[in-house]
C-alpha positions as a Python dict, from the first residue, in 0.01 Angstrom:
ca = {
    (1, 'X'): (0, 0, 0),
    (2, 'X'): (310, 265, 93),
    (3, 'X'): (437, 230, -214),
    (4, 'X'): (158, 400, -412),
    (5, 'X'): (311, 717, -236),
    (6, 'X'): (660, 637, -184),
    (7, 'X'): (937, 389, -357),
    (8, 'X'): (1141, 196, -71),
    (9, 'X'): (1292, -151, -199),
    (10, 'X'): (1409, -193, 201),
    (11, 'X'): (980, -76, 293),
    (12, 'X'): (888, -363, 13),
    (13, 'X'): (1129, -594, 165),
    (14, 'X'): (1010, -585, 521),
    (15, 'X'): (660, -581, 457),
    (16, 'X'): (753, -872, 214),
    (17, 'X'): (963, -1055, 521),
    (18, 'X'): (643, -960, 781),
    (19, 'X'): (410, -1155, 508),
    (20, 'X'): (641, -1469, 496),
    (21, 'X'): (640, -1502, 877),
    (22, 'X'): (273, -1412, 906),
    (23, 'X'): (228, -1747, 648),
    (24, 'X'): (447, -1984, 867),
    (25, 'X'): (251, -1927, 1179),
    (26, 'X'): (-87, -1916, 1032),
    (27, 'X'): (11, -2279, 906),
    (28, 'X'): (48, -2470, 1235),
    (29, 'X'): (-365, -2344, 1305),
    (30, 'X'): (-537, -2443, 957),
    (31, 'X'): (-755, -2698, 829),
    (32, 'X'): (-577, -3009, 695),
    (33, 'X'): (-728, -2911, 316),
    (34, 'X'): (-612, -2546, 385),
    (35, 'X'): (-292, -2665, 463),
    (36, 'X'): (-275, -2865, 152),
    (37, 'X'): (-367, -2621, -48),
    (38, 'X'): (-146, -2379, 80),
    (39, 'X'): (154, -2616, 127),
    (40, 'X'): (93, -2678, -296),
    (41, 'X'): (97, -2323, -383),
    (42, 'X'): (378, -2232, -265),
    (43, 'X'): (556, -2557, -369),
    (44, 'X'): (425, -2504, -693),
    (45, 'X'): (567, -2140, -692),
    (46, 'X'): (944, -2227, -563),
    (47, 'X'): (977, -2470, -845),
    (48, 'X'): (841, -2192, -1114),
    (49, 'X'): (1063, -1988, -926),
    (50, 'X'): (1377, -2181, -969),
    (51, 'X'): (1346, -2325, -1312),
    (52, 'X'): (1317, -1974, -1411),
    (53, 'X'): (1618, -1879, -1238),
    (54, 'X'): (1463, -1583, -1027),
    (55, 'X'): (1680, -1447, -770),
    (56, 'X'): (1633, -1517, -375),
    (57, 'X'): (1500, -1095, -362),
    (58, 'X'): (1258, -1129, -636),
    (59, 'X'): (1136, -1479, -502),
    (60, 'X'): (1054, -1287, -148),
    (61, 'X'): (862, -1038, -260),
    (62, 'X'): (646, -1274, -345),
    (63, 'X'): (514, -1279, -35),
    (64, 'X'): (436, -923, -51),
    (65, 'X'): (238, -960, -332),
    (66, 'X'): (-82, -956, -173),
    (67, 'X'): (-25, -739, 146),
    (68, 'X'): (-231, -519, 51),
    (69, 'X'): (-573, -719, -12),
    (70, 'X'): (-473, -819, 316),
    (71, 'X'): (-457, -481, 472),
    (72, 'X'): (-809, -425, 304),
    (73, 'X'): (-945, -735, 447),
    (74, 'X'): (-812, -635, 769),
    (75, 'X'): (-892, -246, 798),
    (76, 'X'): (-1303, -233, 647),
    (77, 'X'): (-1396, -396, 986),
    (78, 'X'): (-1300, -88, 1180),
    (79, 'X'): (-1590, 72, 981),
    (80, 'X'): (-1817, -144, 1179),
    (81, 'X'): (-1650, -178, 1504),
    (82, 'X'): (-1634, 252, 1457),
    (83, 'X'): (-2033, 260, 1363),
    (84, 'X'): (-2112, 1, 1711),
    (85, 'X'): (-1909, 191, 1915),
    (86, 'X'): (-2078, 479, 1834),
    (87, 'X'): (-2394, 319, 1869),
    (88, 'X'): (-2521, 379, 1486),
    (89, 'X'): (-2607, 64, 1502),
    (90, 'X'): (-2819, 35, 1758),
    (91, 'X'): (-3021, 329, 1593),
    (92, 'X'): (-3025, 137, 1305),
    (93, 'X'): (-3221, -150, 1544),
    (94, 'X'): (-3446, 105, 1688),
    (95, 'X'): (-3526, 269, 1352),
    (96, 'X'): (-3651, -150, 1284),
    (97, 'X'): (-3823, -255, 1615),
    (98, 'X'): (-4018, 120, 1493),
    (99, 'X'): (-4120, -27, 1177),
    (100, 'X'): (-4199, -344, 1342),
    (101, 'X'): (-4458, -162, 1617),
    (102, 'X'): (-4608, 25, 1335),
    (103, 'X'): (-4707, -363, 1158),
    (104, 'X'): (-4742, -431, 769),
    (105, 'X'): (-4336, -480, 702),
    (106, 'X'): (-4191, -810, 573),
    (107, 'X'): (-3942, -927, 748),
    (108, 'X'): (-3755, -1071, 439),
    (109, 'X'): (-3762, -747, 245),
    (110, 'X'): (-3673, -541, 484),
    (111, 'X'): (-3373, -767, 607),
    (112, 'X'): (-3252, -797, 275),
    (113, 'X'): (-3229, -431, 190),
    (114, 'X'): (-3039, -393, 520),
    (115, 'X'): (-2789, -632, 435),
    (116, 'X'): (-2758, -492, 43),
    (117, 'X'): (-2722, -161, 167),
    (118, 'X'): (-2505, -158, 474),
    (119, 'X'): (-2314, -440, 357),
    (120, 'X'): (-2135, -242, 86),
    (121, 'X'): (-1951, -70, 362),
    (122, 'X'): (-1970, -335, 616),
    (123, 'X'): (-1842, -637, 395),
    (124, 'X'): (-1858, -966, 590),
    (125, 'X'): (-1983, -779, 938),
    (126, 'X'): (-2342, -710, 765),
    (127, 'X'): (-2430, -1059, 822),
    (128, 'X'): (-2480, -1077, 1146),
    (129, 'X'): (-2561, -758, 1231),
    (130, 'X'): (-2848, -780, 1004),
    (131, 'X'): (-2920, -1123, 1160),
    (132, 'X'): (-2901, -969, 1487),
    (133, 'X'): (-3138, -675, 1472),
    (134, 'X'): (-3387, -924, 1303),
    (135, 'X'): (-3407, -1156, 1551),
    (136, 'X'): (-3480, -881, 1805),
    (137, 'X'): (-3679, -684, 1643),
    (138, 'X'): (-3921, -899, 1421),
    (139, 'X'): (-4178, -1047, 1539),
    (140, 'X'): (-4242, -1371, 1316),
    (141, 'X'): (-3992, -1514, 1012),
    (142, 'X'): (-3845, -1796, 915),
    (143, 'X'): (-3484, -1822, 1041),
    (144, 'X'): (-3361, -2025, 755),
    (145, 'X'): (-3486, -1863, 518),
    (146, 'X'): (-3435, -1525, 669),
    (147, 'X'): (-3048, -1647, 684),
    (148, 'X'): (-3022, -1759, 280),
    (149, 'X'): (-3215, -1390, 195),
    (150, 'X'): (-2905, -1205, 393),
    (151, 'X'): (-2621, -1440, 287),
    (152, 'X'): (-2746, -1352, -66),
    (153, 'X'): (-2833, -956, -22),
    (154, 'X'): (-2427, -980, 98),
    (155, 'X'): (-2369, -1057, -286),
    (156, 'X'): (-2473, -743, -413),
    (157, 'X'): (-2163, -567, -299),
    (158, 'X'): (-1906, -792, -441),
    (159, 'X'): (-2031, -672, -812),
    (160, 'X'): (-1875, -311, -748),
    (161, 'X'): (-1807, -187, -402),
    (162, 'X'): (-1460, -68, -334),
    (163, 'X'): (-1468, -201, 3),
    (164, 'X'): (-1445, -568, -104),
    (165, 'X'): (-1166, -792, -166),
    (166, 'X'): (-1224, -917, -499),
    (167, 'X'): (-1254, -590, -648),
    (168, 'X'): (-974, -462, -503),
    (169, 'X'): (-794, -801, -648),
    (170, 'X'): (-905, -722, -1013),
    (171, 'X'): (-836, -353, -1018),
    (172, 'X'): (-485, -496, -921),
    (173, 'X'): (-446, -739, -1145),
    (174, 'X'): (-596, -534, -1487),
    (175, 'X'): (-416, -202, -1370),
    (176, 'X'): (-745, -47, -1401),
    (177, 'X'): (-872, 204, -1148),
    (178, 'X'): (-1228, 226, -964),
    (179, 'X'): (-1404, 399, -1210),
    (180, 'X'): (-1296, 191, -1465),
    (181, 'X'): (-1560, -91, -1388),
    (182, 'X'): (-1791, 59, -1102),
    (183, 'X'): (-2073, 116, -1372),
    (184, 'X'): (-2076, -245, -1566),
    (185, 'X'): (-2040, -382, -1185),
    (186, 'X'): (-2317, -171, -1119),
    (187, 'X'): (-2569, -263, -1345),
    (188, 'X'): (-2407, -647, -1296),
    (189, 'X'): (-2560, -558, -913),
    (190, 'X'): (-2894, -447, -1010),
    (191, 'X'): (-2947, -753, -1200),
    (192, 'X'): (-2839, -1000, -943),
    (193, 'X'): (-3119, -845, -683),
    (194, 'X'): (-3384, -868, -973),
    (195, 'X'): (-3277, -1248, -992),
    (196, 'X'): (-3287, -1324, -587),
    (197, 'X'): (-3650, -1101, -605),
    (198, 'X'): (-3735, -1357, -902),
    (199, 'X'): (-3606, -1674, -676),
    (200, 'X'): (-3718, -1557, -370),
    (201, 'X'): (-4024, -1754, -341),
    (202, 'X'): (-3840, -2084, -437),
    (203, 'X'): (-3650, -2080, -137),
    (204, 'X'): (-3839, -2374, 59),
    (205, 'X'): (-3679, -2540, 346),
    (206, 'X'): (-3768, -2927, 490),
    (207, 'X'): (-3806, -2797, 826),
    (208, 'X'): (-3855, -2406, 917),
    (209, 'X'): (-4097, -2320, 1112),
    (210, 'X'): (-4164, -2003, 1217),
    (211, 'X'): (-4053, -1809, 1493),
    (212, 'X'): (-4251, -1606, 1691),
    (213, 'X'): (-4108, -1310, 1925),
    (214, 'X'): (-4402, -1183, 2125),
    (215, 'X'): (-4205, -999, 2401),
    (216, 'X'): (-3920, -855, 2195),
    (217, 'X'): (-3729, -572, 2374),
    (218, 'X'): (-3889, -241, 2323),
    (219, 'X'): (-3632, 1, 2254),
    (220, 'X'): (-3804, 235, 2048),
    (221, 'X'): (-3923, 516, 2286),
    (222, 'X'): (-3568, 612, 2257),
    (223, 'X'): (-3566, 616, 1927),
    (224, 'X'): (-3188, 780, 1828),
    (225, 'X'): (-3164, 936, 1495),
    (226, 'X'): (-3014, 745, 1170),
    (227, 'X'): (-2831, 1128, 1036),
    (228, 'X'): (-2515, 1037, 1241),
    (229, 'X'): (-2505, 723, 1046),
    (230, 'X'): (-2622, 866, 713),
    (231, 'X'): (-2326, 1128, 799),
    (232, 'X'): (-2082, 964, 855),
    (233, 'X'): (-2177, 652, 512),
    (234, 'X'): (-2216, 976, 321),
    (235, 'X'): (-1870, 1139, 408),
    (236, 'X'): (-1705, 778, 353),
    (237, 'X'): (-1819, 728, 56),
    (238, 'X'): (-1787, 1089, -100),
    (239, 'X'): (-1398, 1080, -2),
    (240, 'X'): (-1345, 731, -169),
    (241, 'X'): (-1486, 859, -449),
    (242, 'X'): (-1367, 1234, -457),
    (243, 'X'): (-989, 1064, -352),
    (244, 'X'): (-1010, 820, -617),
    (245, 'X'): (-1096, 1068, -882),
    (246, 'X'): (-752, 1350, -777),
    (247, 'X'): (-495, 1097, -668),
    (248, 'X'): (-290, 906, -887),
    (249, 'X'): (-314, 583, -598),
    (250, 'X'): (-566, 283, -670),
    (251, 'X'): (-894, 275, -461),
    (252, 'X'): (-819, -14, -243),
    (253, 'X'): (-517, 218, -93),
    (254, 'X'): (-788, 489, -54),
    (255, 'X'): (-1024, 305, 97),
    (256, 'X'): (-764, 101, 343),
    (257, 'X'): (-637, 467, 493),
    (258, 'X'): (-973, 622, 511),
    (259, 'X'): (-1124, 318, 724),
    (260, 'X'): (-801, 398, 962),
    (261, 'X'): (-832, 750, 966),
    (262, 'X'): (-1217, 869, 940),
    (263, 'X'): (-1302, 663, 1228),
    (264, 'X'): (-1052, 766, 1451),
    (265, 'X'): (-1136, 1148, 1346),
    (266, 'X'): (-1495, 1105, 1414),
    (267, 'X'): (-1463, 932, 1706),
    (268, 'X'): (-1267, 1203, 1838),
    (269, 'X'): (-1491, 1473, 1705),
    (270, 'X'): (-1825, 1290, 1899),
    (271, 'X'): (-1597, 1249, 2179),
    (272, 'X'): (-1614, 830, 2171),
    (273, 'X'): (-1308, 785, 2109),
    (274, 'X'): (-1219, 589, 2429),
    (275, 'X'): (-1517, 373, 2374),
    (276, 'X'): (-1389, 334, 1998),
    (277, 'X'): (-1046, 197, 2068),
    (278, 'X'): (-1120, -18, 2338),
    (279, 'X'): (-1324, -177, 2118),
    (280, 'X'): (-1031, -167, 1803),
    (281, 'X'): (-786, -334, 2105),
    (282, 'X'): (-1008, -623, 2167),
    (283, 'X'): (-1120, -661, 1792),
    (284, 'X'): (-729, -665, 1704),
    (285, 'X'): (-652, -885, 1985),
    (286, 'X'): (-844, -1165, 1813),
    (287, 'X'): (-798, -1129, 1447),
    (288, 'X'): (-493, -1307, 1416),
    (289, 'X'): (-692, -1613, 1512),
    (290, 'X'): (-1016, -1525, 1312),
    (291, 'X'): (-849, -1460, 990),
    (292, 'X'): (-591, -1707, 1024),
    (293, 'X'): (-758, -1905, 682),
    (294, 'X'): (-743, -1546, 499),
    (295, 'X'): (-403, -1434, 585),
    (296, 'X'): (-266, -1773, 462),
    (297, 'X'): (-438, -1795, 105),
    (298, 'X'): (-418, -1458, 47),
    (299, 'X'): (-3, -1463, 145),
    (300, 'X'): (-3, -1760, -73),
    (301, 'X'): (-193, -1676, -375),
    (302, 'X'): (16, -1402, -425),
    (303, 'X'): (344, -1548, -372),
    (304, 'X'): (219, -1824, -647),
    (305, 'X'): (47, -1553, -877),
    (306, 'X'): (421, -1366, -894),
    (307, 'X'): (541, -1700, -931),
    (308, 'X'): (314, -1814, -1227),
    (309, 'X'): (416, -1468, -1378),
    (310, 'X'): (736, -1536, -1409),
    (311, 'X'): (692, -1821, -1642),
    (312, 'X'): (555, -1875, -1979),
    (313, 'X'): (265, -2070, -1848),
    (314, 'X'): (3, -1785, -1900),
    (315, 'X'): (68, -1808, -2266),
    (316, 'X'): (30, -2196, -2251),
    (317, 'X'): (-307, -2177, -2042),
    (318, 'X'): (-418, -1906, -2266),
    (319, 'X'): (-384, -2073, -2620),
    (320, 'X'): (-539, -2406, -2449),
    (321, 'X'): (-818, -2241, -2313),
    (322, 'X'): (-862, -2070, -2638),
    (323, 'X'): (-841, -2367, -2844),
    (324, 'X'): (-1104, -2531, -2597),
    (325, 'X'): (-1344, -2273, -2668),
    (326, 'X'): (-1283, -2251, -3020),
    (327, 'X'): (-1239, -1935, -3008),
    (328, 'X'): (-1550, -1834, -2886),
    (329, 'X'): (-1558, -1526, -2602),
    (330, 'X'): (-1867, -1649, -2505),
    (331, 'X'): (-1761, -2000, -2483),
    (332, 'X'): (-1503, -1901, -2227),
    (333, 'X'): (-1659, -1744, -2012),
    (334, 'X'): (-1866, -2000, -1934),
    (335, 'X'): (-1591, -2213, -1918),
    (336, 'X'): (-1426, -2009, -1650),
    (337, 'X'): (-1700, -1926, -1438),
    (338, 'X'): (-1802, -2310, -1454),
    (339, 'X'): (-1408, -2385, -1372),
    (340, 'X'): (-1441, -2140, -1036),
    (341, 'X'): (-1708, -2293, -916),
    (342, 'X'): (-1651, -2660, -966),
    (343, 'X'): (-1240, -2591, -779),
    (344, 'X'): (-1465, -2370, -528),
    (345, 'X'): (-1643, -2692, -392),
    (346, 'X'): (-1305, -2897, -336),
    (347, 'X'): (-1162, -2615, -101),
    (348, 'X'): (-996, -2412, -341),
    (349, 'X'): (-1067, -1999, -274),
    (350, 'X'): (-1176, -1776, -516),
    (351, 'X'): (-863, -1542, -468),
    (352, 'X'): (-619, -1840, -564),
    (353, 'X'): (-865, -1898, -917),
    (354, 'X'): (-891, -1587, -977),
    (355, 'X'): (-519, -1477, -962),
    (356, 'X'): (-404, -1772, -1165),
    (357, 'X'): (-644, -1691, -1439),
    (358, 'X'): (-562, -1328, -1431),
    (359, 'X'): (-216, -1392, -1385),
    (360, 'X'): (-224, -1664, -1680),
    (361, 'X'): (-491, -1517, -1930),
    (362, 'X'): (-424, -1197, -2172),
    (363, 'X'): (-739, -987, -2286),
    (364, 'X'): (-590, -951, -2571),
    (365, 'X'): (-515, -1265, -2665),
    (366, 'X'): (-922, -1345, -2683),
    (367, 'X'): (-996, -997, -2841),
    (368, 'X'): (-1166, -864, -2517),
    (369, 'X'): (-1084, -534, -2292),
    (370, 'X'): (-942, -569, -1937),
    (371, 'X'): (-1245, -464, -1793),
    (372, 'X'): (-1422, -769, -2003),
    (373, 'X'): (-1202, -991, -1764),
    (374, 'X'): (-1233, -792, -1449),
    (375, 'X'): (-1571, -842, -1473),
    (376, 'X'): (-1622, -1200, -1598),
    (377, 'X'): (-1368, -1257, -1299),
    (378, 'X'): (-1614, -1058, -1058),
    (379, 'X'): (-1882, -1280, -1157),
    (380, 'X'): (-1672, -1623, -1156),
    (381, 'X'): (-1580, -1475, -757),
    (382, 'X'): (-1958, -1429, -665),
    (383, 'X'): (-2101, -1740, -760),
    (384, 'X'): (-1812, -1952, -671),
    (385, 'X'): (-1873, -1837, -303),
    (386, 'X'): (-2242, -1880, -328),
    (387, 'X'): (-2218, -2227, -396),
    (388, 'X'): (-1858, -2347, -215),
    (389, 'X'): (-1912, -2526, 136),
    (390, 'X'): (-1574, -2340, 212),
    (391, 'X'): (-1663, -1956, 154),
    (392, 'X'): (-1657, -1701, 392),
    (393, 'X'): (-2086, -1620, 348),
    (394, 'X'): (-2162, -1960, 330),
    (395, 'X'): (-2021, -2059, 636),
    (396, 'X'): (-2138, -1779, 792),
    (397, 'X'): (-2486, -1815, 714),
    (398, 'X'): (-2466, -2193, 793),
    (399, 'X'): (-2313, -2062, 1163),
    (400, 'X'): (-2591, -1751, 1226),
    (401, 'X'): (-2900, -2024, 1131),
    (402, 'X'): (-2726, -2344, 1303),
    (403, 'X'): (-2733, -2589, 1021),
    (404, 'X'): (-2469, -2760, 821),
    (405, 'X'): (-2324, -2537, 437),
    (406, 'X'): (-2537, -2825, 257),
    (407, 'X'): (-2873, -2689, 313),
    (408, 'X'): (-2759, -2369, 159),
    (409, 'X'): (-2580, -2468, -128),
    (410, 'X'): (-2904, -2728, -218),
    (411, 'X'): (-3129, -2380, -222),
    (412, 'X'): (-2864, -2205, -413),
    (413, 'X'): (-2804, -2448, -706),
    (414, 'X'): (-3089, -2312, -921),
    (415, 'X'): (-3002, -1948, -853),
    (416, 'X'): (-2614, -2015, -941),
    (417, 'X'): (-2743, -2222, -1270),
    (418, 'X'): (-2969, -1887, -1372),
    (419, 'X'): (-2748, -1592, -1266),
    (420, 'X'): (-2447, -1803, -1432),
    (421, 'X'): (-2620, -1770, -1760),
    (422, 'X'): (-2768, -1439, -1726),
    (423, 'X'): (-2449, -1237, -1603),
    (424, 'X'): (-2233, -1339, -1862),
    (425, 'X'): (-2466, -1310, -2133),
    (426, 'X'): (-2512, -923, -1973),
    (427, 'X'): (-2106, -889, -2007),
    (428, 'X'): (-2090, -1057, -2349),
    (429, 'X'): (-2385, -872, -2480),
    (430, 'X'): (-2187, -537, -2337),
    (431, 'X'): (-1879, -663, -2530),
    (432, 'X'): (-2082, -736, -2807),
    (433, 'X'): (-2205, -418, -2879),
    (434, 'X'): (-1843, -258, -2784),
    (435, 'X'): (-1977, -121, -2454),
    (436, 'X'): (-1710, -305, -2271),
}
C-alpha cells in the first residue's frame, strides 16, 4: 500500500519478510485441506521460481504480493467496530423494532435491503448484524430462510463496491482504477437483486418453522436518529470517491487509509473515542486467530500468482483455453466461471482462481478489454462463493442459522445455474455491442 506514495525496496522488503512469517505461523492453526492447499501453492511457486532462475529478492517479494488485499481485508472492519461503538447501530435496530410496532413490514424485504445496503460498507460484518437486529426486532420469520435472503443480499456488494476484496484483487491485477468498472459492476448488481427477487419464493426449506417473538425488547421510545449514520456513510463514501478521482493511488489504498483515519477522526470529534479503541484493542486482539484461513491464502496466492508470472505458463493456459473454446468469447466465459465454481467446492478460494487466471490469461489474446475480464472474474468470484461449502458467506450463514453449508448450497443451485447464464450473457452482450 506505501508504495503507491513512496518507492522503498528496504519498505517492500520488510513488509515482504512480515508476510512470509505471518504465512508460517498461520500454518500450524489451519484446516488439513487449507494446509494442503497452501503447502501446494507455494511448492508449486518455488519450483516456477527456480526453473526460471529468479533471484532469492525477487522470489521474497512474493510474499508481498498480496499485502495489501490483506490490509483491506483487515482495515473495512474498523468501519463497523467505529459505527457500534458509536452506537449507529443500535439506531439502526431502533429505527426497525419502529417499523416493526407500526405492523405491515416483511421481514424478508426489509432484512434484505439492510444487508444490500449496509453491507457495501460493512463487507462480511453485515451478516450478522443484520441477523441480529432481526431476531430482536421482528416479530415472526423464518430463520432459515431469513439467513439464505441475507447471505445472498451480501452478494450485491461484491459486483462493485470498493470495500471488497475481490474488487480490489481485479483492479490490481488489470491495472485499471475504480471507475474503470464501477458502472458495468453496477448494473451487474442491479441484475443479481432482480434475480434473488425472481427466486425468492423458491426458497423452501424441509423444516422451518416459524418463529414467533411476542415480548421482543422495546427500545423504540428512545428512538436515536439514523443522520449520524447517514453522515458519517455519506462522508465515507464521498472521499473514496472524490480521492479516487484527484490521486494518482488505486482505490483499495484509498479506501484502506480512510477506514483507519475517518473513524478515529470522528470518534474524536463525537468524543467516543475511548469507547472506539477499546473496542479496536479487543477486535485486534483476536484477528490473528479469526483470519488465520485469509491471511494464509491470500499470502499464498500471491506469492504463487508472482510466481506463475514469471513463467511462460500464462501463454500456454491461454492458447489451451482458447483452443477449448474454439475461439469463442462467449464459450469461455462460461468455461471459467463453470471452472471457479466446480475448484470452489473442493476447497480451493476464489482469490487463488482468480489470480491464476488473471495472472495466466491476456485480454488480448481473446480480443476482449481488461475490464471484459475484471468483470467475468467478478462474476466467476460471486457465484463460486455462493455455492462453495468453504466460503466465507456460506459458512457464515450456515453458523448464524445453526445448520450444516449443505442446506444452503441445495437452495442455491438453481439461482447459481440462472445468474451463471444471465451475467455473462449481460457482459458478453456489453462486449458485443463494444460497450465493454
Amino acid at each position: 500500500m506505501t508504495e503507491h506514495f513512496f518507492q522503498s525496496e528496504k519498505l517492500i522488503l520488510l513488509y515482504s519478510i512480515f508476510g512470509a512469517i505471518l504465512l508460517v505461523f498461520s500454518l500450524f492453526f489451519l484446516q488439513h485441506i487449507s494446509r494442503f492447499i497452501v503447502l501446494t501453492l507455494l511448492i508449486v511457486g518455488i519450483v516456477c521460481y527456480y526453473l526460471e532462475e529468479v533471484s532469492l529478492f525477487d522470489a521474497l517479494l512474493g510474499f508481498g504480493e498480496n499485502i495489501n488485499l490483506l490490509s483491506l481485508f483487515l482495515l473495512i472492519p474498523l468501519i463497523g467496530t467505529f459505527m457500534s461503538s458509536a452506537g449507529y447501530l443500535t439506531a439502526l435496530k431502533e429505527m426497525v423494532q419502529e417499523k416493526e410496532r407500526k405492523g405491515n413490514q416483511h421481514p424478508y424485504r426489509l432484512s434484505f435491503f439492510l444487508t444490500a445496503t449496509i453491507g457495501v460498507l460493512l463487507n462480511f460484518g453485515s451478516m450478522p448484524i443484520v441477523k441480529r437486529i432481526a431476531e430482536e426486532s421482528l416479530s415472526a420469520y423464518r430463520d432459515q430462510k431469513l439467513t439464505l435472503t441475507i447471505m445472498r443480499a451480501f452478494a450485491f456488494g461484491m459486483f462493485w463496491s470498493p470495500y471488497f476484496v475481490n474488487v480490489g484483487l481485479v483492479l490490481v491485477l488489470f491495472n485499471l482504477s475504480w471507475l474503470d468498472i464501477s458502472g458495468y459492476g453496477f448494473i451487474l448488481g442491479l441484475i443479481y437483486l432482480l434475480v434473488c427477487w425472481l427466486m425468492f419464493r423458491k426458497i423452501s426449506f424441509p423444516d422451518d418453522p416459524i418463529i414467533e417473538h411476542t415480548h421482543l425488547e422495546k427500545t423504540y421510545l428512545s428512538q436515536q436518529s439514523l443522520v449520524p449514520l447517514l453522515s458519517f456513510s455519506f462522508t465515507l463514501i464521498t472521499l473514496s470517491f472524490l480521492l479516487d478521482y484527484l490521486l494518482e493511488v488505486n482505490m483499495l489504498t484509498i479506501v484502506s487509509i480512510l477506514a483507519i483515519i475517518l473513524p478515529i477522526c470522528w470518534a474524536l470529534g463525537t468524543k467516543v473515542i475511548s469507547s472506539y479503541i477499546h473496542d479496536v484493542s479487543e477486535q485486534v486482539q483476536s484477528s490473528f486467530f479469526r483470519l488465520k484461513n485469509e491471511i494464509a491464502i491470500f499470502i499464498s496466492a500471491g506469492f504463487f500468482g508472482k510466481a506463475i508470472s514469471e513463467t511462460e505458463i500464462g501463454a500456454t493456459i491461454s492458447e489451451m483455453l482458447f483452443q477449448s473454446s474454439f475461439g469463442s468469447v462467449y464459450l469461455l466465459s462460461f468455461s471459467i466461471v463453470i471452472l471457479a465454481i466446480i475448484l470452489a467446492q473442493i476447497g480451493i478460494h476464489p482469490i487463488i482462481i482468480v489470480i491464476g487466471i488473471g495472472s495466466a490469461l491476456s485480454p488480448e489474446k481473446f480480443g476482449v478489454s481488461p475490464e471484459y475480464l475484471a468483470m467475468l472474474l467478478l462474476v466467476a468470484w460471486t457465484l463460486a462463493t455462493q455455492l462453495s461449502p468453504f466460503s466465507g458467506q456460506v459458512l457464515m450463514a450456515s453458523r448464524l442459522m445453526g445448520k450444516p453449508p449443505k442446506m444452503l448450497i441445495i437452495q442455491n443451485i438453481p439461482f447459481v445455474l440462472l445468474l451463471s447464464i444471465i451475467l455473462i450473457s449481460t457482459i458478453f452482450g456489453l462486449h458485443w455491442f463494444k460497450l465493454l
